[in-house]
Backbone as ProteinMPNN parsed JSONL, in Angstrom:
{"seq_chain_A": "XXXXXXXXXXXXXXXXXXXXXXXXXXXXXXXXXXXXXXXXXXXXXXXXXXXXXXXXXXXXXXXXXXXXXXXXXXXXXXXXXXXXXXXXXXXXXXXXXXXXXXXXXXXXXXXXXXXXXXXXXXXXXX", "coords_chain_A": {"N_chain_A": [[-28.286, -10.257, 17.431], [-27.534, -10.385, 20.867], [-26.969, -7.909, 23.489], [-25.164, -8.797, 25.417], [-23.682, -10.827, 24.135], [-22.409, -9.334, 22.133], [-20.821, -7.659, 23.746], [-19.17, -9.561, 24.976], [-17.849, -10.53, 22.724], [-16.536, -8.235, 21.826], [-14.828, -7.748, 23.968], [-13.27, -10.026, 23.918], [-12.217, -9.641, 21.401], [-10.568, -7.43, 21.885], [-8.646, -8.617, 23.517], [-7.579, -10.447, 21.697], [-6.487, -8.669, 19.828], [-4.505, -7.517, 21.401], [-2.894, -9.735, 21.883], [-2.066, -10.28, 19.241], [-0.607, -7.959, 18.635], [1.349, -8.166, 20.587], [2.666, -10.476, 19.692], [3.702, -9.519, 17.274], [5.41, -7.544, 18.279], [7.133, -9.201, 19.719], [8.353, -10.523, 17.611], [9.802, -8.415, 16.377], [11.427, -7.465, 18.501], [12.742, -9.872, 19.248], [14.14, -10.445, 16.892], [15.883, -8.275, 16.889], [17.217, -8.644, 19.372], [18.441, -11.188, 19.15], [20.137, -10.742, 17.078], [22.977, -10.867, 16.751], [23.708, -13.406, 17.6], [22.198, -15.537, 16.567], [21.557, -17.319, 13.572], [20.741, -15.719, 10.427], [18.867, -17.004, 8.858], [17.378, -18.642, 10.676], [16.315, -16.586, 12.298], [14.766, -15.24, 10.394], [12.89, -17.177, 9.71], [11.601, -17.48, 12.203], [10.505, -14.878, 12.487], [8.772, -14.774, 10.302], [6.994, -16.834, 11.027], [5.953, -15.838, 13.483], [4.695, -13.49, 12.581], [2.805, -14.612, 10.855], [1.233, -16.11, 12.704], [0.322, -13.974, 14.254], [-1.217, -12.683, 12.343], [-3.181, -14.606, 11.891], [-4.394, -14.663, 14.421], [-5.315, -11.98, 14.546], [-7.053, -12.139, 12.407], [-9.163, -13.578, 13.417], [-10.691, -11.814, 14.785], [-13.479, -9.482, 14.945], [-13.144, -7.356, 13.133], [-11.169, -8.499, 11.555], [-12.575, -10.634, 10.379], [-14.394, -9.169, 8.817], [-12.551, -7.93, 7.145], [-11.492, -10.115, 5.726], [-13.819, -10.944, 4.369], [-14.23, -8.694, 2.782], [-11.898, -8.828, 1.223], [-12.381, -11.209, -0.189], [-14.652, -10.465, -1.695], [-13.525, -8.405, -3.183], [-11.696, -9.811, -4.728], [-13.436, -11.28, -6.307], [-14.636, -9.155, -7.734], [-12.402, -8.259, -9.18], [-12.019, -10.328, -10.929], [-14.169, -9.948, -12.593], [-13.538, -7.737, -14.081], [-12.933, -6.256, -17.237], [-10.139, -6.552, -18.862], [-7.789, -4.534, -20.693], [-6.533, -5.272, -24.015], [-3.237, -6.211, -25.105], [-2.486, -4.597, -27.279], [-4.329, -2.464, -27.039], [-3.488, -1.399, -24.612], [-0.869, -0.63, -25.25], [-1.335, 1.317, -27.257], [-2.761, 3.247, -25.801], [-0.77, 3.959, -23.943], [1.113, 5.109, -25.645], [-0.33, 7.336, -26.572], [-0.606, 8.766, -24.166], [2.077, 9.361, -23.61], [2.76, 10.974, -25.8], [0.915, 13.131, -25.45], [1.848, 14.085, -22.992], [4.421, 14.947, -23.737], [3.799, 16.991, -25.531], [2.409, 18.832, -23.856], [4.514, 19.383, -22.111], [6.31, 20.66, -23.842], [4.816, 22.978, -24.506], [4.595, 24.177, -21.97], [7.309, 24.657, -21.485], [7.871, 26.466, -23.5], [6.149, 28.62, -22.777], [7.333, 29.247, -20.331], [9.824, 30.146, -21.176], [9.087, 32.443, -22.588], [7.88, 33.97, -20.521], [10.111, 34.37, -18.845], [11.667, 36.027, -20.439], [9.917, 38.262, -20.672], [9.665, 39.092, -17.985], [12.324, 39.622, -17.492], [12.689, 41.776, -19.253], [11.004, 43.781, -18.14], [12.112, 44.05, -15.555], [14.723, 44.587, -15.988], [16.677, 42.775, -15.675], [18.622, 40.362, -17.162], [18.34, 37.001, -18.061]], "CA_chain_A": [[-27.358, -10.551, 18.474], [-27.875, -9.691, 22.107], [-25.945, -6.979, 23.967], [-24.116, -9.536, 26.135], [-22.772, -11.499, 23.218], [-21.583, -8.307, 21.516], [-19.847, -7.223, 24.722], [-18.178, -10.609, 25.114], [-17.096, -10.579, 21.494], [-15.649, -7.075, 21.75], [-13.759, -7.896, 24.982], [-12.351, -11.036, 23.382], [-11.497, -9.027, 20.293], [-9.504, -6.622, 22.446], [-7.575, -9.541, 23.965], [-6.952, -11.001, 20.493], [-5.636, -7.628, 19.244], [-3.333, -7.394, 22.285], [-2.038, -10.888, 21.597], [-1.483, -10.092, 17.904], [0.415, -6.901, 18.745], [2.408, -8.729, 21.379], [3.403, -11.36, 18.826], [4.506, -8.697, 16.331], [6.498, -6.938, 19.083], [8.105, -10.266, 20.004], [9.123, -10.74, 16.357], [10.74, -7.308, 16.188], [12.436, -7.462, 19.564], [13.521, -11.095, 19.142], [15.073, -10.284, 15.772], [16.928, -7.353, 17.319], [17.969, -9.214, 20.489], [19.246, -12.317, 18.704], [20.785, -10.353, 15.825], [24.387, -11.241, 16.68], [24.006, -14.78, 18.025], [21.445, -16.557, 15.814], [21.662, -17.22, 12.117], [19.726, -14.924, 9.773], [17.833, -17.939, 8.406], [16.499, -18.971, 11.8], [15.581, -15.399, 12.695], [13.764, -14.958, 9.369], [11.845, -18.182, 9.906], [10.884, -17.105, 13.418], [9.75, -13.664, 12.259], [7.672, -15.124, 9.428], [6.042, -17.626, 11.807], [5.274, -14.945, 14.428], [3.807, -12.619, 11.807], [1.683, -15.454, 10.4], [0.351, -16.384, 13.85], [-0.316, -12.718, 14.606], [-2.221, -12.476, 11.324], [-4.297, -15.546, 12.129], [-5.12, -14.18, 15.621], [-6.041, -10.771, 14.141], [-8.112, -12.537, 11.462], [-10.261, -14.129, 14.159], [-11.479, -10.734, 15.399], [-14.608, -9.03, 14.134], [-12.571, -6.581, 12.018], [-10.481, -9.463, 10.708], [-13.552, -11.339, 9.566], [-14.872, -8.229, 7.823], [-11.491, -7.754, 6.142], [-11.476, -11.317, 4.886], [-14.997, -10.861, 3.542], [-13.963, -7.649, 1.821], [-10.889, -9.341, 0.296], [-13.014, -12.189, -1.091], [-15.501, -9.707, -2.626], [-12.635, -7.69, -4.089], [-11.159, -10.802, -5.646], [-14.517, -11.583, -7.249], [-14.755, -7.999, -8.618], [-11.259, -8.212, -10.098], [-12.259, -11.321, -11.966], [-15.205, -9.434, -13.503], [-13.009, -6.612, -14.846], [-12.526, -6.546, -18.598], [-8.804, -5.926, -18.966], [-7.46, -4.174, -22.067], [-5.601, -6.158, -24.702], [-1.878, -5.639, -25.185], [-2.523, -3.54, -28.3], [-5.009, -1.291, -26.467], [-2.623, -0.811, -23.568], [0.27, 0.028, -25.937], [-1.834, 2.52, -27.918], [-3.072, 4.217, -24.778], [0.498, 4.459, -23.429], [1.708, 6.036, -26.655], [-1.112, 8.576, -26.535], [-0.26, 9.483, -22.941], [3.47, 9.859, -23.743], [2.728, 12.081, -26.769], [0.234, 14.25, -24.807], [2.772, 14.62, -21.989], [5.495, 15.664, -24.427], [3.216, 18.224, -26.078], [2.198, 19.761, -22.752], [5.825, 19.79, -21.615], [6.859, 21.663, -24.778], [4.024, 24.187, -24.337], [4.992, 24.816, -20.718], [8.679, 25.136, -21.656], [7.792, 27.7, -24.324], [5.576, 29.664, -21.952], [8.318, 29.625, -19.344], [10.854, 30.943, -21.845], [8.496, 33.755, -22.876], [7.709, 34.675, -19.277], [11.411, 34.77, -18.388], [12.057, 37.204, -21.211], [9.068, 39.39, -20.314], [10.043, 39.55, -16.649], [13.644, 40.234, -17.644], [12.514, 43.067, -19.922], [10.421, 44.74, -17.177], [12.96, 44.259, -14.385], [16.051, 45.004, -16.408], [17.588, 41.672, -15.47], [18.682, 39.398, -18.233], [18.647, 35.65, -17.592]], "C_chain_A": [[-27.793, -9.774, 19.737], [-26.706, -8.81, 22.544], [-24.832, -7.741, 24.682], [-23.157, -10.232, 25.199], [-21.882, -10.516, 22.46], [-20.507, -7.826, 22.464], [-18.764, -8.255, 24.907], [-17.28, -10.657, 23.887], [-16.113, -9.444, 21.445], [-14.539, -7.185, 22.769], [-12.763, -8.963, 24.53], [-11.565, -10.485, 22.207], [-10.335, -8.16, 20.81], [-8.323, -7.497, 22.89], [-6.85, -10.104, 22.755], [-6.039, -9.946, 19.849], [-4.383, -7.458, 20.091], [-2.346, -8.527, 22.038], [-1.332, -10.719, 20.231], [-0.368, -9.041, 17.951], [1.596, -7.399, 19.546], [3.306, -9.683, 20.533], [4.277, -10.566, 17.805], [5.671, -8.028, 17.06], [7.547, -7.975, 19.407], [8.947, -10.549, 18.766], [10.175, -9.686, 16.179], [11.838, -7.366, 17.237], [13.316, -8.724, 19.537], [14.541, -10.999, 18.015], [16.198, -9.362, 16.161], [17.829, -7.987, 18.375], [18.922, -10.336, 20.035], [20.012, -12.008, 17.413], [22.224, -10.821, 15.675], [24.616, -12.72, 16.915], [23.302, -15.856, 17.204], [21.535, -16.252, 14.334], [20.475, -16.397, 11.53], [18.57, -15.81, 9.301], [16.857, -18.26, 9.499], [15.679, -17.75, 12.269], [14.487, -15.068, 11.71], [12.592, -15.919, 9.484], [10.971, -17.843, 11.091], [9.992, -15.88, 13.187], [8.558, -13.992, 11.353], [6.589, -15.894, 10.168], [5.241, -16.739, 12.786], [4.295, -14.013, 13.699], [2.591, -13.394, 11.328], [0.722, -15.751, 11.529], [-0.371, -15.116, 14.267], [-1.448, -12.395, 13.593], [-3.416, -13.39, 11.5], [-5.1, -15.067, 13.355], [-5.918, -12.93, 15.278], [-7.207, -11.105, 13.216], [-9.33, -13.149, 12.163], [-11.086, -13.077, 14.881], [-12.612, -10.326, 14.46], [-14.097, -8.256, 12.912], [-11.855, -7.512, 11.031], [-11.408, -10.242, 9.818], [-14.125, -10.44, 8.472], [-13.823, -7.975, 6.723], [-11.4, -8.936, 5.186], [-12.632, -11.339, 3.904], [-14.777, -9.843, 2.417], [-12.94, -8.132, 0.785], [-11.493, -10.343, -0.663], [-13.889, -11.492, -2.129], [-14.637, -8.95, -3.644], [-12.056, -8.598, -5.137], [-12.182, -11.163, -6.749], [-14.687, -10.436, -8.219], [-13.621, -7.927, -9.598], [-11.423, -9.208, -11.216], [-13.261, -10.828, -12.996], [-14.675, -8.319, -14.403], [-12.638, -7.068, -16.234], [-11.207, -5.822, -18.814], [-8.515, -5.628, -20.428], [-6.47, -5.168, -22.686], [-4.226, -5.463, -24.726], [-1.825, -4.491, -26.164], [-3.194, -2.277, -27.738], [-4.134, -0.611, -25.441], [-1.427, -0.052, -24.184], [-0.194, 1.338, -26.569], [-2.144, 3.6, -26.889], [-1.763, 4.806, -24.168], [1.161, 5.423, -24.363], [0.978, 7.367, -26.643], [-0.732, 9.389, -25.335], [1.143, 10.095, -23.058], [3.483, 11.056, -24.706], [2.041, 13.314, -26.143], [1.13, 14.875, -23.748], [3.887, 15.427, -22.622], [4.993, 17.005, -24.975], [3.023, 19.251, -24.966], [3.514, 20.246, -22.192], [6.446, 20.853, -22.524], [6.116, 22.994, -24.673], [4.441, 24.917, -23.05], [6.398, 25.356, -20.798], [8.681, 26.419, -22.441], [7.213, 28.852, -23.532], [6.564, 30.174, -20.904], [9.378, 30.52, -19.953], [10.324, 32.354, -22.148], [8.374, 34.598, -21.611], [9.042, 35.147, -18.716], [11.88, 36.016, -19.111], [11.241, 38.447, -20.865], [9.446, 39.979, -18.967], [11.418, 40.196, -16.721], [13.582, 41.592, -18.278], [12.018, 44.096, -18.919], [11.335, 45.001, -16.009], [14.351, 44.731, -14.733], [17.102, 43.933, -16.153], [17.517, 40.704, -16.62], [19.1, 38.031, -17.727], [19.236, 34.842, -18.717]], "O_chain_A": [[-28.337, -8.672, 19.661], [-25.593, -8.945, 22.036], [-23.665, -7.367, 24.565], [-21.949, -10.233, 25.434], [-20.726, -10.826, 22.172], [-19.375, -7.6, 22.034], [-17.583, -7.916, 24.99], [-16.066, -10.81, 24.016], [-14.961, -9.647, 21.061], [-13.414, -6.768, 22.495], [-11.557, -8.822, 24.735], [-10.392, -10.813, 22.028], [-9.25, -8.164, 20.23], [-7.161, -7.157, 22.667], [-5.626, -10.229, 22.778], [-4.95, -10.274, 19.378], [-3.298, -7.27, 19.542], [-1.134, -8.319, 21.99], [-0.138, -10.992, 20.106], [0.695, -9.235, 17.36], [2.739, -7.085, 19.216], [4.53, -9.678, 20.659], [5.425, -10.921, 17.535], [6.781, -7.951, 16.533], [8.74, -7.672, 19.378], [10.149, -10.79, 18.883], [11.323, -10.001, 15.865], [13.025, -7.322, 16.915], [14.519, -8.635, 19.783], [15.683, -11.429, 18.173], [17.352, -9.616, 15.816], [19.053, -7.887, 18.293], [20.064, -10.412, 20.487], [20.482, -12.923, 16.737], [22.648, -11.143, 14.565], [25.632, -13.253, 16.47], [23.777, -16.99, 17.156], [21.581, -15.097, 13.909], [19.372, -16.396, 12.076], [17.414, -15.391, 9.346], [15.645, -18.171, 9.302], [14.498, -17.876, 12.593], [13.396, -14.66, 12.11], [11.435, -15.515, 9.367], [9.745, -17.908, 11.006], [8.849, -15.853, 13.643], [7.447, -13.532, 11.614], [5.4, -15.644, 9.968], [4.023, -16.869, 12.902], [3.183, -13.787, 14.175], [1.469, -12.891, 11.387], [-0.491, -15.656, 11.341], [-1.554, -15.164, 14.603], [-2.503, -11.89, 13.976], [-4.553, -12.973, 11.277], [-6.331, -15.066, 13.331], [-7.079, -12.817, 15.672], [-8.234, -10.426, 13.24], [-10.408, -13.229, 11.574], [-12.081, -13.41, 15.525], [-12.68, -10.78, 13.318], [-14.563, -8.475, 11.793], [-11.936, -7.321, 9.818], [-11.101, -10.496, 8.653], [-14.32, -10.88, 7.339], [-14.154, -7.826, 5.547], [-11.249, -8.759, 3.977], [-12.458, -11.705, 2.742], [-15.096, -10.102, 1.257], [-13.103, -7.87, -0.407], [-11.154, -10.335, -1.846], [-13.881, -11.866, -3.301], [-14.984, -8.87, -4.823], [-11.932, -8.217, -6.301], [-11.845, -11.322, -7.922], [-14.867, -10.674, -9.414], [-13.839, -7.567, -10.755], [-11.001, -8.95, -12.343], [-13.212, -11.243, -14.154], [-15.315, -7.989, -15.401], [-12.086, -8.156, -16.401], [-11.181, -4.597, -18.934], [-8.94, -6.374, -21.31], [-5.686, -5.81, -21.988], [-4.102, -4.281, -24.404], [-1.165, -3.489, -25.889], [-2.701, -1.165, -27.93], [-4.047, 0.617, -25.404], [-1.033, 1.012, -23.706], [0.479, 2.36, -26.433], [-1.809, 4.765, -27.105], [-1.682, 6.008, -23.916], [1.711, 6.439, -23.938], [1.613, 8.421, -26.699], [-0.547, 10.6, -25.454], [1.357, 11.234, -22.642], [4.16, 12.049, -24.439], [2.54, 14.429, -26.295], [1.16, 16.099, -23.625], [4.263, 16.479, -22.105], [5.684, 18.02, -24.889], [3.424, 20.406, -25.109], [3.628, 21.416, -21.829], [7.034, 21.822, -22.045], [6.748, 24.048, -24.747], [4.616, 26.136, -23.053], [6.676, 26.415, -20.235], [9.4, 27.36, -22.105], [7.735, 29.964, -23.603], [6.628, 31.371, -20.624], [9.79, 31.514, -19.356], [11.043, 33.339, -21.978], [8.713, 35.781, -21.608], [9.103, 36.241, -18.153], [12.416, 36.941, -18.502], [11.785, 39.547, -20.771], [9.54, 41.197, -18.811], [11.654, 41.217, -16.075], [14.336, 42.487, -17.896], [12.57, 45.194, -18.856], [11.332, 46.12, -15.497], [15.08, 45.223, -13.872], [18.288, 44.159, -16.388], [16.429, 40.275, -17.004], [20.11, 37.91, -17.034], [19.566, 33.671, -18.529]]}, "name": "protein", "num_of_chains": 1, "seq": "XXXXXXXXXXXXXXXXXXXXXXXXXXXXXXXXXXXXXXXXXXXXXXXXXXXXXXXXXXXXXXXXXXXXXXXXXXXXXXXXXXXXXXXXXXXXXXXXXXXXXXXXXXXXXXXXXXXXXXXXXXXXXX"}
């Protein structure tokens, strides 16, 4: 790419980001301004449409295109993951719960011992 096309792209990207932010601000302010006079259904539809249009405008920027590419690659990677079976997930969960309970009991016992030791040395009984 040449320097002029990159400069044009970045200046247009700035304008696109300003438009996207303006659309989001219009959604928030419009929802607030028309809160008492317009039905919640119509306000919700307007907010959803404005957010969708802002997302489309932001998606046409350089960063938006890179984000879409990243999202597609992430989706492909998630499909490649070997997910555990229900039995494996259940067994792992049980192991984690048991280990947590054991560590909690050990810490509770150590705390009780330390309270007694500190109470003995300070003369304060808890």
